[in-house]
Tab-separated table of C-alpha atoms and ligand atoms in Angstrom:
chain	number	residue	atom	x	y	z
A	1	UNK	CA	18.484	8.578	-17.595
A	2	UNK	CA	19.910	10.967	-15.019
A	3	UNK	CA	21.321	9.659	-11.736
A	4	UNK	CA	18.241	10.481	-9.639
A	5	UNK	CA	15.859	8.708	-12.027
A	6	UNK	CA	18.226	5.760	-12.141
A	7	UNK	CA	18.246	5.477	-8.317
A	8	UNK	CA	14.440	5.783	-8.178
A	9	UNK	CA	14.090	2.971	-10.715
A	10	UNK	CA	16.504	0.774	-8.732
A	11	UNK	CA	14.687	1.080	-5.382
A	12	UNK	CA	12.870	-2.111	-4.475
A	13	UNK	CA	11.806	-3.852	-1.311
A	14	UNK	CA	14.178	-6.319	0.356
A	15	UNK	CA	12.918	-8.471	3.220
A	16	UNK	CA	15.953	-10.592	4.164
A	17	UNK	CA	19.318	-9.084	4.995
A	18	UNK	CA	22.854	-10.331	5.578
A	19	UNK	CA	24.723	-9.776	8.817
A	20	UNK	CA	26.507	-6.576	7.768
A	21	UNK	CA	26.005	-3.347	9.692
A	22	UNK	CA	24.908	-0.039	8.186
A	23	UNK	CA	27.462	2.572	9.244
A	24	UNK	CA	26.360	5.466	11.469
A	25	UNK	CA	27.458	7.810	8.716
A	26	UNK	CA	25.188	6.154	6.133
A	27	UNK	CA	22.333	5.967	8.637
A	28	UNK	CA	22.661	9.680	9.365
A	29	UNK	CA	22.640	10.461	5.642
A	30	UNK	CA	19.389	8.504	5.282
A	31	UNK	CA	17.816	10.339	8.217
A	32	UNK	CA	19.002	13.694	6.919
A	33	UNK	CA	17.464	12.947	3.505
A	34	UNK	CA	14.195	11.996	5.221
A	35	UNK	CA	14.226	15.263	7.128
A	36	UNK	CA	14.684	17.198	3.860
A	37	UNK	CA	11.226	16.118	2.657
A	38	UNK	CA	8.482	18.684	2.114
A	39	UNK	CA	6.070	18.929	5.018
A	40	UNK	CA	2.783	20.735	5.504
A	41	UNK	CA	3.463	24.146	7.057
A	42	UNK	CA	7.094	23.037	7.154
A	43	UNK	CA	6.102	21.520	10.473
A	44	UNK	CA	8.336	18.401	10.182
A	45	UNK	CA	5.887	16.623	12.423
A	46	UNK	CA	7.798	13.346	12.185
A	47	UNK	CA	9.959	11.430	14.577
A	48	UNK	CA	12.503	8.831	13.561
A	49	UNK	CA	13.260	6.131	16.096
A	50	UNK	CA	16.389	4.103	15.361
A	51	UNK	CA	16.189	0.554	16.678
A	52	UNK	CA	19.140	-1.818	16.913
A	53	UNK	CA	20.447	-4.751	18.971
A	54	UNK	CA	18.348	-6.048	21.861
A	55	UNK	CA	15.537	-3.546	21.250
A	56	UNK	CA	15.171	-4.870	17.714
A	57	UNK	CA	14.803	-8.425	19.053
A	58	UNK	CA	12.229	-7.213	21.575
A	59	UNK	CA	10.215	-5.479	18.843
A	60	UNK	CA	10.245	-8.626	16.687
A	61	UNK	CA	9.173	-10.723	19.721
A	62	UNK	CA	6.311	-8.321	20.429
A	63	UNK	CA	5.073	-8.570	16.833
A	64	UNK	CA	5.362	-12.375	16.736
A	65	UNK	CA	3.563	-12.825	20.033
A	66	UNK	CA	0.711	-10.521	18.986
A	67	UNK	CA	0.417	-12.192	15.552
A	68	UNK	CA	-1.341	-15.174	17.164
A	69	UNK	CA	-4.486	-13.155	17.779
A	70	UNK	CA	-4.967	-12.343	14.068
A	71	UNK	CA	-6.464	-14.351	11.203
A	72	UNK	CA	-4.036	-16.440	9.200
A	73	UNK	CA	-3.209	-13.988	6.371
A	74	UNK	CA	-2.479	-10.992	8.574
A	75	UNK	CA	-0.697	-13.193	11.144
A	76	UNK	CA	1.598	-14.451	8.368
A	77	UNK	CA	2.407	-10.876	7.286
A	78	UNK	CA	3.127	-9.854	10.876
A	79	UNK	CA	5.486	-12.810	11.318
A	80	UNK	CA	7.169	-12.044	7.985
A	81	UNK	CA	7.696	-8.459	9.175
A	82	UNK	CA	9.167	-9.739	12.447
A	83	UNK	CA	11.637	-11.901	10.497
A	84	UNK	CA	12.703	-8.901	8.391
A	85	UNK	CA	13.240	-6.894	11.583
A	86	UNK	CA	15.407	-9.646	13.044
A	87	UNK	CA	17.586	-9.936	9.951
A	88	UNK	CA	18.000	-6.180	9.282
A	89	UNK	CA	20.998	-4.559	11.004
A	90	UNK	CA	18.995	-1.405	11.619
A	91	UNK	CA	15.312	-0.564	11.802
A	92	UNK	CA	13.869	2.934	11.645
A	93	UNK	CA	10.373	3.582	12.942
A	94	UNK	CA	8.524	6.712	11.872
A	95	UNK	CA	5.822	8.230	14.059
A	96	UNK	CA	3.890	11.437	13.600
A	97	UNK	CA	4.222	13.792	16.512
A	98	UNK	CA	0.810	15.480	16.301
A	99	UNK	CA	2.525	18.900	16.374
A	100	UNK	CA	0.949	19.944	13.064
A	101	UNK	CA	-2.508	18.945	14.286
A	102	UNK	CA	-2.011	21.058	17.393
A	103	UNK	CA	-0.460	24.001	15.564
A	104	UNK	CA	-2.991	23.872	12.678
A	105	UNK	CA	-6.016	23.698	14.969
A	106	UNK	CA	-4.947	26.973	16.582
A	107	UNK	CA	-3.975	28.621	13.305
A	108	UNK	CA	-7.010	27.783	11.155
A	109	UNK	CA	-9.704	28.228	13.801
A	110	UNK	CA	-11.851	25.639	12.050
A	111	UNK	CA	-14.385	23.296	13.591
A	112	UNK	CA	-12.495	20.716	15.638
A	113	UNK	CA	-13.117	17.331	13.937
A	114	UNK	CA	-12.668	18.725	10.419
A	115	UNK	CA	-9.429	20.459	11.274
A	116	UNK	CA	-8.120	17.374	13.042
A	117	UNK	CA	-8.852	15.202	10.031
A	118	UNK	CA	-7.230	17.747	7.714
A	119	UNK	CA	-4.003	18.115	9.666
A	120	UNK	CA	-3.802	14.423	10.495
A	121	UNK	CA	-3.913	13.715	6.751
A	122	UNK	CA	-1.263	16.402	6.172
A	123	UNK	CA	0.960	14.774	8.814
A	124	UNK	CA	0.581	11.364	7.178
A	125	UNK	CA	1.361	12.761	3.738
A	126	UNK	CA	4.388	14.692	5.011
A	127	UNK	CA	5.799	11.647	6.769
A	128	UNK	CA	5.215	9.508	3.686
A	129	UNK	CA	7.369	11.938	1.722
A	130	UNK	CA	10.049	11.631	4.404
A	131	UNK	CA	9.933	7.835	4.292
A	132	UNK	CA	10.294	7.806	0.506
A	133	UNK	CA	13.246	10.209	0.711
A	134	UNK	CA	14.879	7.840	3.185
A	135	UNK	CA	14.338	4.828	0.890
A	136	UNK	CA	15.750	6.658	-2.119
A	137	UNK	CA	18.769	7.907	-0.151
A	138	UNK	CA	19.433	4.352	1.087
A	139	UNK	CA	19.246	2.993	-2.473
A	140	UNK	CA	21.736	5.634	-3.622
A	141	UNK	CA	24.216	4.266	-1.051
A	142	UNK	CA	23.677	0.609	-2.003
A	143	UNK	CA	21.505	-0.041	1.065
A	144	UNK	CA	18.302	-2.029	0.660
A	145	UNK	CA	15.081	-1.359	2.518
A	146	UNK	CA	11.529	-2.417	3.084
A	147	UNK	CA	8.698	-0.179	4.284
A	148	UNK	CA	6.528	-2.179	6.694
A	149	UNK	CA	2.995	-1.000	7.375
A	150	UNK	CA	1.414	-4.177	8.729
A	151	UNK	CA	2.284	-3.214	12.321
A	152	UNK	CA	-0.497	-0.659	12.080
A	153	UNK	CA	-2.634	-3.595	13.237
A	154	UNK	CA	-0.901	-3.423	16.624
A	155	UNK	CA	-0.044	0.270	16.484
A	156	UNK	CA	-0.855	1.102	20.096
A	157	UNK	CA	1.524	-1.524	21.443
A	158	UNK	CA	4.194	-0.573	18.913
A	159	UNK	CA	3.933	3.131	19.808
A	160	UNK	CA	4.164	2.245	23.490
A	161	UNK	CA	7.263	0.171	22.738
A	162	UNK	CA	8.788	3.072	20.796
A	163	UNK	CA	8.172	5.417	23.709
A	164	UNK	CA	5.770	7.475	21.556
A	165	UNK	CA	2.378	6.625	23.076
A	166	UNK	CA	0.836	9.935	21.953
A	167	UNK	CA	2.202	9.694	18.413
A	168	UNK	CA	0.691	8.174	15.305
A	169	UNK	CA	2.183	5.043	13.768
A	170	UNK	CA	3.508	5.720	10.265
A	171	UNK	CA	6.021	3.102	9.183
A	172	UNK	CA	8.765	0.754	10.161
A	173	UNK	CA	11.671	0.571	7.764
A	174	UNK	CA	14.229	-2.224	7.734
A	175	UNK	CA	17.574	-1.320	6.180
A	176	UNK	CA	20.651	-3.349	5.334
A	177	UNK	CA	22.330	-5.396	2.648
A	178	UNK	CA	20.258	-7.978	0.784
A	179	UNK	CA	20.714	-11.713	1.189
A	180	UNK	CA	20.133	-12.113	-2.531
A	181	UNK	CA	19.682	-9.805	-5.478
A	182	UNK	CA	16.076	-9.075	-6.383
A	183	UNK	CA	13.968	-6.472	-8.097
A	184	UNK	CA	10.526	-4.918	-7.799
A	185	UNK	CA	7.440	-6.853	-8.835
A	186	UNK	CA	6.071	-5.800	-12.193
A	187	UNK	CA	4.407	-2.376	-12.048
A	188	UNK	CA	1.427	-1.339	-14.091
A	189	UNK	CA	2.591	1.018	-16.852
A	190	UNK	CA	2.216	4.556	-15.607
A	191	UNK	CA	0.200	5.694	-18.614
A	192	UNK	CA	-2.781	3.519	-17.629
A	193	UNK	CA	-2.843	5.380	-14.302
A	194	UNK	CA	-2.699	8.848	-15.773
A	195	UNK	CA	-5.703	10.828	-16.869
A	196	UNK	CA	-5.077	13.999	-18.796
A	197	UNK	CA	-7.441	16.926	-18.614
A	198	UNK	CA	-6.748	19.728	-21.045
B	1	FMN	C1	2.489	2.046	2.966
B	1	FMN	C2	3.242	0.777	2.649
B	1	FMN	C3	3.110	-0.303	3.497
B	1	FMN	C4	3.808	-1.497	3.236
B	1	FMN	N1	3.722	-2.524	4.126
B	1	FMN	C5	4.403	-3.663	3.904
B	1	FMN	C6	4.370	-4.721	4.854
B	1	FMN	O1	3.736	-4.626	5.907
B	1	FMN	N2	5.059	-5.844	4.587
B	1	FMN	C7	5.808	-5.983	3.446
B	1	FMN	O2	6.420	-7.023	3.269
B	1	FMN	N3	5.885	-4.982	2.529
B	1	FMN	C8	5.202	-3.835	2.744
B	1	FMN	N4	5.292	-2.797	1.837
B	1	FMN	C9	6.127	-2.946	0.645
B	1	FMN	C10	5.281	-3.267	-0.598
B	1	FMN	O3	4.837	-4.597	-0.521
B	1	FMN	C11	6.131	-3.049	-1.850
B	1	FMN	O4	6.543	-1.697	-1.910
B	1	FMN	C12	5.377	-3.378	-3.129
B	1	FMN	O5	5.107	-4.750	-3.199
B	1	FMN	C13	6.151	-2.981	-4.387
B	1	FMN	O6	7.418	-3.584	-4.380
B	1	FMN	P1	8.761	-2.727	-4.464
B	1	FMN	O7	8.875	-1.917	-3.212
B	1	FMN	O8	9.868	-3.769	-4.551
B	1	FMN	O9	8.700	-1.855	-5.671
B	1	FMN	C14	4.613	-1.607	2.080
B	1	FMN	C15	4.758	-0.499	1.233
B	1	FMN	C16	4.078	0.678	1.521
B	1	FMN	C17	4.266	1.881	0.616
């Protein structure tokens, strides 16, 4: 296996972290890798918001307090996410800027709702590629991560908190060093998910 494939196979989600900081240098390498991702029209319509210290506590408090208004299963996931945020030394939020939607609408001169849906999807896909790059880069440096999506349930408040009220919520990533070693849950073998047309 080459080094890249080895790193990809080692990436797994970690939800509890030890009290050890991620260096600014490593954090910048992760962000740079994210920014290297392919993006529709090379628009790079993503924003990375780095959250540490008091702001991290405030974000976790916001999520916990809002969890009470959800049914038990989603409330539990929101509280679990808040705990991961508290324990991680650094949290990176990803929001779409809407720049591609704006740019694409002008460029393609298509009917408004269709073009919005198209470019919104392209923004989401581009940012997903950036998030995955970030996770893989972190793994390559011995840093563990988890991609949290559950905050989509309270996306408007989260975006407000992030200072991106006009953006679109994409992901919150916790990064740090794991409390204990773990691995991914079992994956379905890829060949059952592949259809070949020849
Ligand atoms: C779009 C997306 C959203 C996710 N949201 C959450 C989440 O809200 N909470 C959580 O604990 N894990 C979340 N995960 C992590 C998945 O649970 C995890 O990737 C999956 O169980 C496979 O495990 P692995 O990452 O260790 O391979 C999310 C992953 C993705 C790609």
